[in-house]
Coordinates of C-alpha atoms in Angstrom, one line a residue:
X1 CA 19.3 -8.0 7.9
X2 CA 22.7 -8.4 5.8
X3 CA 22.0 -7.2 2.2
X4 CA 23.6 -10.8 1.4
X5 CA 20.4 -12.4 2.5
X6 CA 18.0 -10.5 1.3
X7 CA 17.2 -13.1 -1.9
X8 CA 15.4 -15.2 0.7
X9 CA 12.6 -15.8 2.6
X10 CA 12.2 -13.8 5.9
X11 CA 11.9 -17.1 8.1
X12 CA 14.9 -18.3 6.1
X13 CA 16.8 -14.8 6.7
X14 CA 15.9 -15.1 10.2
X15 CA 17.0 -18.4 10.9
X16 CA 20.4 -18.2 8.8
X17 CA 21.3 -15.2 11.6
X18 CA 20.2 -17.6 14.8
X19 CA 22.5 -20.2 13.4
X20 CA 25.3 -17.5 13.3
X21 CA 24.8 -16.2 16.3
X22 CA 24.5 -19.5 18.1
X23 CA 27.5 -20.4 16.5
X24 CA 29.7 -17.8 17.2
X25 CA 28.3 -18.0 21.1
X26 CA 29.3 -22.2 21.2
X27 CA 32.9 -20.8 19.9
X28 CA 33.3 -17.8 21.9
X29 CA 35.6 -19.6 24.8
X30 CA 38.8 -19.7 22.5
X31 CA 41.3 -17.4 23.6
X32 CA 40.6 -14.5 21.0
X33 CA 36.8 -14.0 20.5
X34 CA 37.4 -11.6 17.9
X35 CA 39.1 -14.0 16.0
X36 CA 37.3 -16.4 13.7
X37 CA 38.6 -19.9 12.3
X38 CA 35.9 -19.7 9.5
X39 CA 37.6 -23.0 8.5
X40 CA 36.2 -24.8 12.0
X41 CA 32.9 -23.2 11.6
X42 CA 29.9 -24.9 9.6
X43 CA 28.2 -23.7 6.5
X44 CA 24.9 -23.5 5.4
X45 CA 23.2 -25.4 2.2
X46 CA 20.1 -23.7 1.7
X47 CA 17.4 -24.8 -0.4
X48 CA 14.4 -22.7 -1.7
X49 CA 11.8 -25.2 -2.9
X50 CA 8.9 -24.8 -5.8
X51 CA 6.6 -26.8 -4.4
X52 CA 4.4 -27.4 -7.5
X53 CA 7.2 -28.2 -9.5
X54 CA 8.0 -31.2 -7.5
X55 CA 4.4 -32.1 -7.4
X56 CA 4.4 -31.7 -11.4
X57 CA 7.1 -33.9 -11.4
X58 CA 5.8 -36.5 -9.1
X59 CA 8.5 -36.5 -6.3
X60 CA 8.8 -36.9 -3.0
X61 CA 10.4 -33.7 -1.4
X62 CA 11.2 -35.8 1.8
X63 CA 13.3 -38.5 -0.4
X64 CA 15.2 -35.3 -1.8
X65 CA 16.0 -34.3 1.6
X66 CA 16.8 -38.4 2.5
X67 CA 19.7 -37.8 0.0
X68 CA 20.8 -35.1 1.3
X69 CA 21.0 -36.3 4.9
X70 CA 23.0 -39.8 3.6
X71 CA 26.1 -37.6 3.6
X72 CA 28.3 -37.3 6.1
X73 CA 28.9 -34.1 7.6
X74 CA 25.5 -32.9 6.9
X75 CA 22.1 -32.7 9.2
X76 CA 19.1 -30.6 9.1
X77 CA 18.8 -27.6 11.3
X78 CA 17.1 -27.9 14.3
X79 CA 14.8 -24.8 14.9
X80 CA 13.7 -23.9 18.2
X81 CA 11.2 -21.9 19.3
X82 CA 11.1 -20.0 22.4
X83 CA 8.0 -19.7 24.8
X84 CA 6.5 -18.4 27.7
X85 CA 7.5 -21.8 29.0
X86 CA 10.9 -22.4 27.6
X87 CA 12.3 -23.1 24.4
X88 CA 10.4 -25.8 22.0
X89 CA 12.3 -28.1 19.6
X90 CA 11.0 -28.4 16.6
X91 CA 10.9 -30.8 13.8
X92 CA 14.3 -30.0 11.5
X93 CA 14.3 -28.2 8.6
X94 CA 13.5 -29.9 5.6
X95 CA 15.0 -26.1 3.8
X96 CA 18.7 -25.7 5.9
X97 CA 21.0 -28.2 6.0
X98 CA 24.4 -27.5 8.4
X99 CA 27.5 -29.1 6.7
X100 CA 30.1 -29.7 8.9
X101 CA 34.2 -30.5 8.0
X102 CA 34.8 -34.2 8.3
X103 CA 37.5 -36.8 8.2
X104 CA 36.8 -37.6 4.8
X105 CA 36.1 -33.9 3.4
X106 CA 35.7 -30.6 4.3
X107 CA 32.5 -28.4 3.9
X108 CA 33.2 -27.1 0.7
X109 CA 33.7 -30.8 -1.0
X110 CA 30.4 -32.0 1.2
X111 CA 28.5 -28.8 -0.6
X112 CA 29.8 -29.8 -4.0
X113 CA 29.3 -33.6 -3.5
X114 CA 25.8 -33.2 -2.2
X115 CA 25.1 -30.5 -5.2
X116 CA 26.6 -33.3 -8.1
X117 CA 24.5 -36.0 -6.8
X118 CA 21.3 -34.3 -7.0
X119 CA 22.5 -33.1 -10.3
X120 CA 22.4 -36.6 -11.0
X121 CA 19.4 -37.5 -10.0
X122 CA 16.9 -35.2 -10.4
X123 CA 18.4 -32.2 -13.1
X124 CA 15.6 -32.7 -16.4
X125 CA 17.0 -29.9 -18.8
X126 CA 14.1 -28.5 -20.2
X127 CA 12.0 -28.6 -17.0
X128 CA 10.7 -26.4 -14.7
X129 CA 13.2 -26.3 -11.6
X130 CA 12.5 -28.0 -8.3
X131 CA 14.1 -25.2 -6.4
X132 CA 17.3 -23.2 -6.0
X133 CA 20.0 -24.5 -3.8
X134 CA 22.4 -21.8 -2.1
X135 CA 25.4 -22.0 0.1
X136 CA 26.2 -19.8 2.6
X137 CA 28.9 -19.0 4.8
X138 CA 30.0 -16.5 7.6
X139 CA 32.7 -14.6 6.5
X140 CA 32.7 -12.1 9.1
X141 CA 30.3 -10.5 12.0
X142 CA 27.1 -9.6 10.1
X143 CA 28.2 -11.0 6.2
X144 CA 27.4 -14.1 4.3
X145 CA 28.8 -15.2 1.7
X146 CA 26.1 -16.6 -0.8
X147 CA 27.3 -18.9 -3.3
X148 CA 24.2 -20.3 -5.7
X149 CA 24.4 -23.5 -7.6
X150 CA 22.9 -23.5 -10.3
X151 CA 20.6 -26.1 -12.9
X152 CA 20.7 -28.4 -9.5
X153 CA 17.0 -29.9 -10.2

Protein backbone atom coordinates (compact mmCIF):
# COMPACT_ATOMS: atom_id res chain seq x y z
CA UNK A 1 0.00 0.00 0.00
CA UNK A 2 1.17 3.70 -0.93
CA UNK A 3 2.62 5.34 2.26
CA UNK A 4 -0.05 8.19 1.19
CA UNK A 5 -2.84 6.02 2.40
CA UNK A 6 -1.74 4.66 5.22
CA UNK A 7 -3.90 7.21 7.62
CA UNK A 8 -6.91 5.12 6.66
CA UNK A 9 -8.69 2.17 7.23
CA UNK A 10 -7.52 -0.95 5.44
CA UNK A 11 -11.06 -1.52 3.56
CA UNK A 12 -10.75 2.15 2.83
CA UNK A 13 -6.94 1.69 1.60
CA UNK A 14 -8.04 -1.19 -0.40
CA UNK A 15 -10.87 0.24 -2.10
CA UNK A 16 -9.17 3.75 -2.92
CA UNK A 17 -6.42 1.29 -5.10
CA UNK A 18 -9.54 -0.78 -6.93
CA UNK A 19 -10.91 2.64 -7.95
CA UNK A 20 -7.48 3.50 -9.38
CA UNK A 21 -6.86 0.65 -11.01
CA UNK A 22 -10.35 0.39 -12.56
CA UNK A 23 -9.83 3.71 -13.55
CA UNK A 24 -6.74 3.68 -15.29
CA UNK A 25 -8.00 0.13 -17.05
CA UNK A 26 -11.61 2.22 -18.42
CA UNK A 27 -8.79 4.87 -19.76
CA UNK A 28 -6.20 2.75 -21.03
CA UNK A 29 -7.47 2.84 -24.97
CA UNK A 30 -6.08 6.38 -25.53
CA UNK A 31 -3.21 6.43 -27.67
CA UNK A 32 -0.47 6.75 -24.94
CA UNK A 33 -1.22 4.47 -21.95
CA UNK A 34 1.57 5.78 -20.13
CA UNK A 35 0.31 9.06 -20.27
CA UNK A 36 -2.25 10.39 -17.80
CA UNK A 37 -4.79 13.36 -18.21
CA UNK A 38 -5.12 13.52 -14.34
CA UNK A 39 -7.35 16.47 -15.31
CA UNK A 40 -10.09 13.92 -17.06
CA UNK A 41 -9.71 11.46 -14.31
CA UNK A 42 -12.03 11.60 -11.06
CA UNK A 43 -11.07 12.22 -7.51
CA UNK A 44 -11.92 10.80 -4.42
CA UNK A 45 -13.70 12.61 -1.23
CA UNK A 46 -13.25 10.39 1.46
CA UNK A 47 -14.84 10.50 4.70
CA UNK A 48 -13.82 8.82 8.03
CA UNK A 49 -16.78 8.87 10.25
CA UNK A 50 -17.00 8.90 14.38
CA UNK A 51 -19.92 7.21 14.67
CA UNK A 52 -20.79 8.21 18.28
CA UNK A 53 -20.16 11.64 17.67
CA UNK A 54 -22.98 11.78 15.25
CA UNK A 55 -25.17 9.77 17.55
CA UNK A 56 -24.13 12.40 20.48
CA UNK A 57 -25.24 14.87 18.24
CA UNK A 58 -28.36 13.43 17.18
CA UNK A 59 -27.90 13.24 13.31
CA UNK A 60 -28.61 11.29 10.70
CA UNK A 61 -25.32 10.05 8.93
CA UNK A 62 -27.53 9.04 5.78
CA UNK A 63 -28.94 12.90 5.56
CA UNK A 64 -25.06 13.92 5.62
CA UNK A 65 -24.45 11.72 2.87
CA UNK A 66 -27.99 13.08 1.07
CA UNK A 67 -26.12 16.35 0.91
CA UNK A 68 -23.40 15.20 -0.37
CA UNK A 69 -24.99 13.34 -3.23
CA UNK A 70 -27.29 16.65 -4.22
CA UNK A 71 -24.20 17.88 -6.09
CA UNK A 72 -23.54 17.41 -9.24
CA UNK A 73 -20.58 15.62 -10.32
CA UNK A 74 -20.53 13.52 -7.32
CA UNK A 75 -21.90 9.72 -6.53
CA UNK A 76 -21.03 7.18 -4.04
CA UNK A 77 -18.68 4.39 -4.98
CA UNK A 78 -20.09 1.33 -6.01
CA UNK A 79 -18.12 -1.65 -4.37
CA UNK A 80 -18.20 -4.92 -5.79
CA UNK A 81 -17.45 -7.99 -4.58
CA UNK A 82 -16.16 -10.85 -6.33
CA UNK A 83 -17.37 -14.58 -5.93
CA UNK A 84 -17.18 -17.95 -6.71
CA UNK A 85 -20.18 -17.01 -8.85
CA UNK A 86 -19.32 -13.70 -10.30
CA UNK A 87 -18.90 -10.37 -9.13
CA UNK A 88 -21.76 -8.91 -6.48
CA UNK A 89 -22.80 -5.27 -6.44
CA UNK A 90 -23.05 -3.88 -3.41
CA UNK A 91 -24.88 -1.16 -1.77
CA UNK A 92 -22.63 2.26 -2.40
CA UNK A 93 -20.50 3.61 -0.04
CA UNK A 94 -21.84 5.73 2.38
CA UNK A 95 -17.59 6.62 3.21
CA UNK A 96 -16.17 7.39 -0.78
CA UNK A 97 -17.67 9.66 -2.85
CA UNK A 98 -16.20 9.87 -6.71
CA UNK A 99 -16.32 13.60 -7.93
CA UNK A 100 -16.34 13.89 -11.43
CA UNK A 101 -15.39 17.36 -13.73
CA UNK A 102 -18.71 18.85 -14.88
CA UNK A 103 -20.09 21.61 -17.03
CA UNK A 104 -20.56 23.79 -14.33
CA UNK A 105 -17.18 23.05 -12.25
CA UNK A 106 -14.38 20.92 -12.08
CA UNK A 107 -13.48 18.43 -9.30
CA UNK A 108 -11.56 20.59 -7.28
CA UNK A 109 -14.47 23.38 -7.07
CA UNK A 110 -17.13 20.23 -6.47
CA UNK A 111 -14.57 19.10 -3.42
CA UNK A 112 -14.44 22.62 -2.09
CA UNK A 113 -18.24 23.38 -2.61
CA UNK A 114 -19.35 20.12 -1.03
CA UNK A 115 -16.62 20.75 1.95
CA UNK A 116 -18.16 24.68 2.51
CA UNK A 117 -21.65 23.39 2.69
CA UNK A 118 -21.20 20.94 5.28
CA UNK A 119 -19.13 23.54 6.94
CA UNK A 120 -22.30 25.25 7.06
CA UNK A 121 -24.38 23.02 8.22
CA UNK A 122 -23.05 20.81 10.57
CA UNK A 123 -19.33 22.61 11.88
CA UNK A 124 -20.31 23.33 16.11
CA UNK A 125 -16.85 24.78 17.21
CA UNK A 126 -16.34 23.44 20.50
CA UNK A 127 -17.72 19.99 19.64
CA UNK A 128 -16.45 16.70 19.19
CA UNK A 129 -15.94 16.15 15.36
CA UNK A 130 -18.34 14.04 13.24
CA UNK A 131 -15.49 12.72 11.19
CA UNK A 132 -12.52 13.70 8.97
CA UNK A 133 -13.12 14.42 5.38
CA UNK A 134 -10.09 13.79 2.89
CA UNK A 135 -9.44 14.24 -0.82
CA UNK A 136 -7.60 12.19 -2.77
CA UNK A 137 -6.23 12.14 -6.04
CA UNK A 138 -4.01 10.00 -8.43
CA UNK A 139 -1.05 11.74 -9.27
CA UNK A 140 0.86 9.10 -10.69
CA UNK A 141 1.03 5.01 -10.85
CA UNK A 142 0.93 3.94 -7.21
CA UNK A 143 0.71 7.85 -5.44
CA UNK A 144 -2.10 9.81 -3.97
CA UNK A 145 -2.32 12.84 -3.22
CA UNK A 146 -4.13 13.44 0.18
CA UNK A 147 -5.46 16.67 0.74
CA UNK A 148 -7.47 16.86 4.45
CA UNK A 149 -10.08 19.49 5.19
CA UNK A 150 -10.13 20.40 8.10
CA UNK A 151 -12.98 21.64 11.15
CA UNK A 152 -15.62 20.18 8.34
CA UNK A 153 -18.16 18.85 11.18
Amino acid sequence: MPDSLARFKKEIQKNIIEWFETTKNNNNDRNDPEEDDYNIDPSLLVIEWDDNAIRNRGIQKNNIIAVIQGFNGCQPLQRNIDTNVGTNNVAPSGSIFIITDTRTADKRQIAEDIVLLLRQMYFQRGTVSMGRVYEVEATRKGFFDVKEFREVF
